[in-house]
Amino acid sequence: MNRTVLVTGGAGFIGSNLVDVLLERGYQVSILDDLSTGSTRNISHNLGNPRLSFIEKDINDISPVDLQGVDAVFHLAARVNVVDSIADPMEDARVNYNGTLNVLERCREAGIKKVLFTSSAAVYGDVEEVPTTEDASKEPLSPYGNHKYASGNLLRLYNQIHGMKNVIFRLFNVYGPRQDPSNPYSGVISKFMEWASKDQELTIFGDGGQTRDFVYVKDVAASLIMAYEKDIEGTFNVGTGSETSLDHLANTVIDVTGSKSSIVHREKRAGEIYRSCCLNKKLKSSLGWAPDTSIKEGLSKYHLTLTFNYTRVSKLGYRDTLDK
Ligand code: NAD
Ligand code: UD1
């Protein structure tokens, strides 16, 4: 693919996996990241690639030079910690709302017609409709969810007003290689994998019957790239459409890692939703995309990357849905 794309947040968990696949497909890639939660460790295996460049910068400071020759922007940079967004909503707005507005304005000035934005299931809040369609009610429970929703609306407006062809992806619970388990609110799978590797207890908050729609990061990367290559626009849920309970997840992690960990249940987390799962028909029918990594398969691949050098096995993690 002889095109140049900018990936904001490309040194983070999802962004660095996206960059791997873009490079595999022949793209010229520029990463713009302030390294606030991302790390050059996530992209170090690609830094010698002549088709990759790296700009260390805040999305609020993007300049015309950064966008020279760029055909499209994958906008993933964000503050992703929900608890931090409640503690400091102004900073959340600066990055997650104003930052997105700045990306859009700079793109408009540069004549770039396509921004692909990673929004979140957090826009829905504690929705009654499960599995959840894109049209379900939106009552976000945090500034993070609210700013993701408001930013998605900006992209939609830029389509209407400026003739852009932007895409808004509402990602459900993404997991896989390079997810950082280090803070108390890191994604549950990264924590379970870390504890299982040390034969430590896996702690489930609540009765273990709560569900999530866990989607493997390489399937997410494939959906983003397909959306660009097929030039679709609009808002799409990105998830598997299957619910996995926390009890099932914990047992599967122990199974695939061969761990001696036991499972303990502790008090449920305050204010959290019980069921979460999306209806992904819209994206499937628009793209022919198949999020076909089962939870067991995804956990096995993730485990492999923790056990061996990631770059040697990165291709294993990528299902070739793009070429279907
Ligand atoms: P991450 O923290 O690993 O990645 C975010 C990246 O953005 C990091 O590399 C960070 O350094 C960078 N960044 C943060 N603020 C920045 C700024 N002001 N300027 C430039 N770069 C900045 O998180 P992730 O899980 O990879 O999330 C990627 C995107 O996907 C985010 O937009 C997030 O909201 C969205 N998302 C993730 C999930 C999930 O399950 N992980 C679910 C829904 C949505
Ligand atoms: C996720 C997102 C959040 C978003 C929300 C919207 C992540 C990290 N968080 O929250 O940004 O607002 O979706 O739908 O992706 N759990 C345990 N033990 C643990 C950790 C978690 O049992 O050690 C449980 C939680 O109580 C929860 C489930 O695992 O029931 C998933 O938790 P988590 O990975 O933190 O994500 P969400 O709460 O779904």
XYZ file of C-alpha atoms and ligand atoms in Angstrom:
407
model
C 0.000 0.000 0.000
C 1.758 3.133 -1.229
C 0.170 5.561 1.243
C 1.340 7.619 4.191
C -0.591 7.630 7.443
C -0.085 9.345 10.794
C -0.897 7.319 13.916
C -1.434 9.413 17.044
C -0.867 7.307 20.158
C 1.177 4.887 18.052
C 3.552 4.098 20.935
C 0.688 2.786 23.077
C -0.883 -0.652 23.398
C -3.383 -0.590 20.501
C -1.446 1.982 18.446
C 1.780 -0.047 18.361
C -0.125 -3.163 17.261
C -1.802 -1.109 14.530
C 1.596 0.203 13.386
C 2.922 -3.383 13.092
C 0.142 -4.298 10.674
C 0.386 -1.040 8.707
C 4.107 -1.636 8.152
C 3.460 -5.269 7.210
C 1.059 -3.954 4.563
C 3.645 -1.592 3.099
C 2.402 1.740 4.440
C 4.644 4.701 5.183
C 3.871 5.389 8.856
C 4.476 8.371 11.070
C 3.799 8.018 14.812
C 2.961 11.074 16.890
C 2.959 10.378 20.629
C 3.911 12.309 23.756
C 4.957 9.072 25.514
C 2.785 9.929 28.536
C 1.548 6.337 28.843
C 3.097 4.839 25.706
C 6.725 3.833 25.354
C 9.381 3.566 22.643
C 9.783 -0.056 23.907
C 6.477 -0.821 22.139
C 7.881 0.295 18.779
C 11.609 -0.371 19.216
C 11.472 -3.431 16.918
C 10.262 -1.137 14.087
C 12.473 1.907 14.665
C 15.051 0.822 12.058
C 12.353 0.542 9.378
C 12.853 3.320 6.776
C 9.067 3.506 6.332
C 8.565 4.538 9.981
C 9.165 7.910 11.589
C 8.477 9.014 15.141
C 7.468 12.469 16.395
C 7.444 12.990 20.153
C 4.706 15.573 20.599
C 1.372 16.382 22.241
C -1.640 16.170 19.875
C -2.485 19.739 20.868
C 0.782 20.890 19.250
C 0.473 19.200 15.835
C 1.845 21.485 13.107
C 1.363 21.536 9.320
C 4.848 20.019 8.922
C 3.739 16.918 10.857
C 0.939 16.394 8.319
C 2.946 16.973 5.139
C 2.290 14.149 2.663
C -0.124 12.412 5.058
C -3.173 10.778 3.416
C -5.089 9.858 6.590
C -4.811 10.017 10.374
C -5.508 7.165 12.774
C -6.275 9.109 15.948
C -5.722 6.909 19.006
C -3.874 9.235 21.386
C -5.891 9.688 24.559
C -5.809 9.629 28.322
C -7.463 6.265 28.822
C -7.761 5.976 32.588
C -11.392 6.492 33.617
C -10.544 7.083 37.285
C -8.029 9.791 36.318
C -10.722 11.432 34.180
C -12.941 11.767 37.246
C -10.047 13.113 39.335
C -8.986 15.640 36.669
C -11.773 16.278 34.131
C -10.075 19.445 32.807
C -6.961 17.540 31.757
C -9.173 14.822 30.302
C -11.008 17.448 28.234
C -7.716 19.017 27.130
C -6.456 15.760 25.676
C -9.578 13.771 24.821
C -11.757 16.610 23.517
C -9.571 19.616 22.603
C -6.851 17.288 21.334
C -9.303 15.652 18.941
C -10.588 19.045 17.815
C -7.010 20.110 17.104
C -6.377 16.948 15.051
C -9.515 17.675 13.019
C -8.708 21.350 12.476
C -5.131 20.672 11.397
C -6.386 17.944 9.037
C -8.994 20.255 7.550
C -6.302 22.904 6.901
C -4.014 20.283 5.341
C -6.811 18.941 3.095
C -6.791 15.504 4.788
C -10.243 13.999 4.382
C -10.002 10.999 6.666
C -9.567 10.689 10.432
C -10.187 7.283 12.022
C -10.904 7.752 15.731
C -10.945 5.227 18.570
C -13.922 5.995 20.767
C -15.110 3.617 23.481
C -17.977 1.507 24.778
C -17.762 3.968 27.682
C -20.012 6.332 25.682
C -23.006 4.063 26.398
C -22.743 3.919 30.195
C -24.972 1.396 31.953
C -27.161 0.726 28.948
C -30.188 -1.581 29.140
C -29.821 -2.776 25.564
C -27.339 -5.696 25.578
C -26.033 -6.576 23.030
C -25.719 -2.874 22.347
C -26.254 -1.275 18.936
C -24.699 2.000 17.820
C -28.114 3.677 18.270
C -28.524 2.729 21.954
C -28.850 5.529 24.509
C -25.645 7.291 25.532
C -25.322 8.144 29.185
C -21.586 8.014 29.882
C -20.600 7.510 33.513
C -17.309 9.443 33.397
C -15.696 12.532 31.844
C -13.683 10.056 29.744
C -16.848 8.529 28.248
C -18.378 11.955 27.823
C -15.355 13.404 26.020
C -15.141 10.345 23.768
C -18.809 10.850 22.878
C -18.377 14.590 22.296
C -15.280 13.949 20.152
C -17.162 11.408 18.077
C -19.785 14.069 17.457
C -17.045 16.421 16.241
C -15.902 13.874 13.668
C -19.492 13.434 12.495
C -19.881 17.228 12.211
C -16.695 17.533 10.159
C -18.157 14.954 7.771
C -21.303 17.040 7.403
C -19.758 20.499 7.310
C -16.398 19.902 5.628
C -17.107 16.831 3.491
C -14.653 14.639 5.399
C -15.122 10.851 5.516
C -14.248 10.241 9.149
C -14.812 7.013 11.053
C -15.669 6.592 14.725
C -14.891 3.204 16.286
C -16.495 2.385 19.631
C -14.079 -0.200 20.962
C -15.225 -2.682 23.592
C -12.685 -4.421 25.906
C -9.496 -4.773 23.881
C -6.733 -7.170 25.005
C -3.450 -8.563 23.739
C 0.307 -8.008 23.574
C 1.736 -4.798 25.117
C -1.283 -4.055 27.296
C 0.223 -2.534 30.428
C -0.837 -4.331 33.648
C 0.906 -1.867 35.955
C -1.929 0.254 37.369
C -4.944 -0.768 39.475
C -7.337 0.082 36.625
C -5.435 -1.680 33.846
C -7.510 -4.034 31.718
C -8.428 -7.204 33.601
C -6.796 -9.570 31.093
C -3.384 -7.925 31.397
C -3.622 -8.335 35.174
C -4.834 -11.936 35.069
C -2.020 -12.862 32.648
C 0.581 -11.262 34.897
C -0.743 -12.948 38.048
C -1.109 -16.306 36.313
C 2.507 -16.156 35.096
C 3.585 -15.838 38.755
C 1.090 -18.434 40.080
C -0.526 -15.676 42.151
C -4.244 -15.529 43.008
C -6.572 -14.114 40.342
C -8.920 -11.653 42.051
C -12.425 -11.317 40.639
C -14.420 -8.330 41.879
C -17.997 -9.486 42.457
C -19.685 -12.811 41.753
C -17.810 -13.510 38.508
C -21.021 -13.615 36.484
C -20.444 -10.133 35.036
C -19.621 -10.175 31.326
C -17.495 -8.240 28.877
C -16.975 -8.337 25.116
C -13.218 -9.033 24.913
C -11.781 -8.358 21.455
C -8.249 -9.266 20.399
C -6.064 -6.290 19.498
C -5.061 -7.661 16.076
C -8.724 -7.979 15.093
C -9.176 -4.352 16.141
C -6.137 -3.283 14.068
C -7.548 -5.151 11.069
C -10.919 -3.392 11.413
C -9.257 0.043 11.486
C -7.173 -0.633 8.389
C -10.035 -2.225 6.471
C -12.197 0.808 7.228
C -9.519 3.002 5.696
C -8.877 0.829 2.668
C -12.603 0.392 1.937
C -13.159 4.110 2.536
C -16.240 3.748 4.743
C -17.434 6.510 7.053
C -19.675 6.680 10.123
C -19.860 5.148 13.601
C -19.219 1.484 14.352
C -19.066 -0.804 17.365
C -15.911 -2.919 17.464
C -16.271 -6.092 19.504
C -16.810 -9.801 19.000
C -20.530 -9.823 19.794
C -19.887 -12.563 22.407
C -20.115 -12.177 26.156
C -17.488 -13.755 28.380
C -18.068 -13.979 32.128
C -15.212 -13.136 34.482
C -15.344 -16.652 35.954
C -14.928 -18.172 32.490
C -12.146 -15.728 31.681
C -10.174 -16.527 34.852
C -10.455 -20.278 34.254
C -9.392 -19.899 30.612
C -6.348 -17.812 31.596
C -5.280 -20.504 34.066
C -5.849 -23.154 31.420
C -3.845 -21.514 28.603
C -0.965 -20.453 30.844
C -0.782 -23.759 32.712
C -0.743 -21.719 35.925
C -1.200 -22.995 39.481
C -3.101 -19.824 40.433
C -6.345 -20.048 42.367
C -9.341 -17.741 41.896
C -10.723 -15.556 44.679
C -13.848 -13.397 44.672
C -13.792 -10.046 46.459
C -16.328 -7.253 46.858
C -17.621 -5.896 43.576
C -16.333 -2.579 42.285
C -18.607 0.381 42.991
C -20.481 1.871 40.057
C -19.561 -0.745 37.515
C -21.795 -2.184 34.832
C -22.713 -5.885 34.968
C -23.145 -6.899 31.323
C -21.333 -5.469 28.309
C -21.460 -6.766 24.771
C -21.945 -5.167 21.380
C -23.892 -5.931 18.289
C -21.228 -5.664 15.579
C -23.430 -6.274 12.534
C -22.920 -2.789 11.133
C -19.135 -3.100 10.885
C -19.286 -6.712 9.709
C -21.661 -5.904 6.871
C -19.777 -2.737 5.860
C -16.354 -4.398 5.815
C -16.750 -8.139 5.690
C -14.669 -7.974 8.881
C -14.598 -11.081 11.053
C -13.382 -10.675 14.634
C -12.707 -14.371 14.630
C -10.089 -14.758 17.341
C -11.849 -16.682 20.101
C -11.022 -15.740 23.676
C -9.042 -18.953 24.130
C -7.096 -18.438 20.922
C -6.424 -14.766 21.745
C -5.212 -15.610 25.238
C -2.927 -18.323 23.832
C -1.365 -15.906 21.347
C -0.985 -13.258 24.036
C 0.657 -15.833 26.298
C 3.094 -16.770 23.504
C 4.151 -13.152 23.122
C 4.801 -12.903 26.858
C 6.864 -16.067 26.788
C 8.887 -15.455 23.600
C 10.284 -12.438 21.838
C 7.233 -10.529 20.566
C 8.628 -9.637 17.146
C 9.283 -13.305 16.329
C 5.664 -14.198 16.873
C 3.913 -10.974 15.919
C 2.744 -12.427 12.622
C 1.001 -15.221 14.507
C -1.137 -12.621 16.166
C -2.486 -11.215 12.933
C -5.330 -13.006 11.213
C -5.346 -12.203 7.574
C -8.892 -10.825 7.499
C -7.677 -7.845 5.477
C -7.090 -9.891 2.374
C -10.462 -11.665 2.422
P -2.519 3.543 25.711
O -2.452 4.404 26.935
O -1.624 2.355 25.650
O -2.289 4.422 24.409
C -2.570 5.809 24.350
C -1.360 6.486 23.685
O -1.652 7.880 23.530
C -0.094 6.375 24.542
O 0.989 5.962 23.718
C 0.116 7.800 25.064
O 1.472 8.092 25.308
C -0.489 8.618 23.952
N -0.966 9.951 24.385
C -1.708 10.232 25.482
N -1.949 11.559 25.536
C -1.336 12.108 24.460
C -1.217 13.436 23.975
N -1.769 14.488 24.612
N -0.525 13.656 22.829
C 0.064 12.599 22.175
N -0.009 11.341 22.598
C -0.699 11.079 23.721
O -4.044 3.087 25.567
P -4.746 2.101 24.518
O -5.495 1.107 25.318
O -3.794 1.665 23.478
O -5.831 3.093 23.874
C -5.746 3.545 22.527
C -7.070 4.191 22.153
O -8.129 3.219 22.196
C -7.507 5.318 23.080
O -8.101 6.331 22.290
C -8.539 4.667 23.977
O -9.460 5.614 24.473
C -9.190 3.701 23.006
N -9.876 2.584 23.667
C -9.153 1.581 24.268
C -9.834 0.505 24.858
C -9.105 -0.643 25.503
O -9.759 -1.641 25.868
N -7.784 -0.586 25.634
C -11.235 0.466 24.845
C -11.926 1.510 24.255
C -11.241 2.548 23.634
C -13.642 -0.881 30.397
C -12.603 0.161 30.130
C -13.100 1.502 30.526
C -14.478 1.796 29.929
C -15.445 0.658 30.194
C -16.719 0.900 29.389
C -10.407 -0.841 30.285
C -9.180 -1.015 31.102
N -11.394 -0.133 30.857
O -13.867 -0.961 31.802
O -12.187 2.448 30.016
O -15.027 2.926 30.522
O -14.849 -0.553 29.746
O -17.423 -0.209 29.102
O -10.484 -1.267 29.155
N -11.963 -7.113 37.223
C -11.694 -8.131 38.120
N -10.441 -8.200 38.648
C -9.460 -7.311 38.341
C -9.743 -6.271 37.420
C -11.025 -6.195 36.892
O -12.563 -8.921 38.441
O -8.343 -7.441 38.853
C -13.297 -7.069 36.610
C -13.959 -5.726 36.766
O -14.578 -5.630 38.016
C -14.918 -5.770 35.566
C -14.174 -6.591 34.521
O -13.154 -7.284 35.219
O -16.102 -6.453 35.927
C -13.523 -5.749 33.452
O -12.750 -4.741 34.090
P -11.742 -3.789 33.290
O -10.804 -4.577 32.487
O -11.179 -2.837 34.300
O -12.657 -3.026 32.253
P -14.122 -2.375 32.410
O -14.510 -2.181 33.809
O -15.040 -3.148 31.541
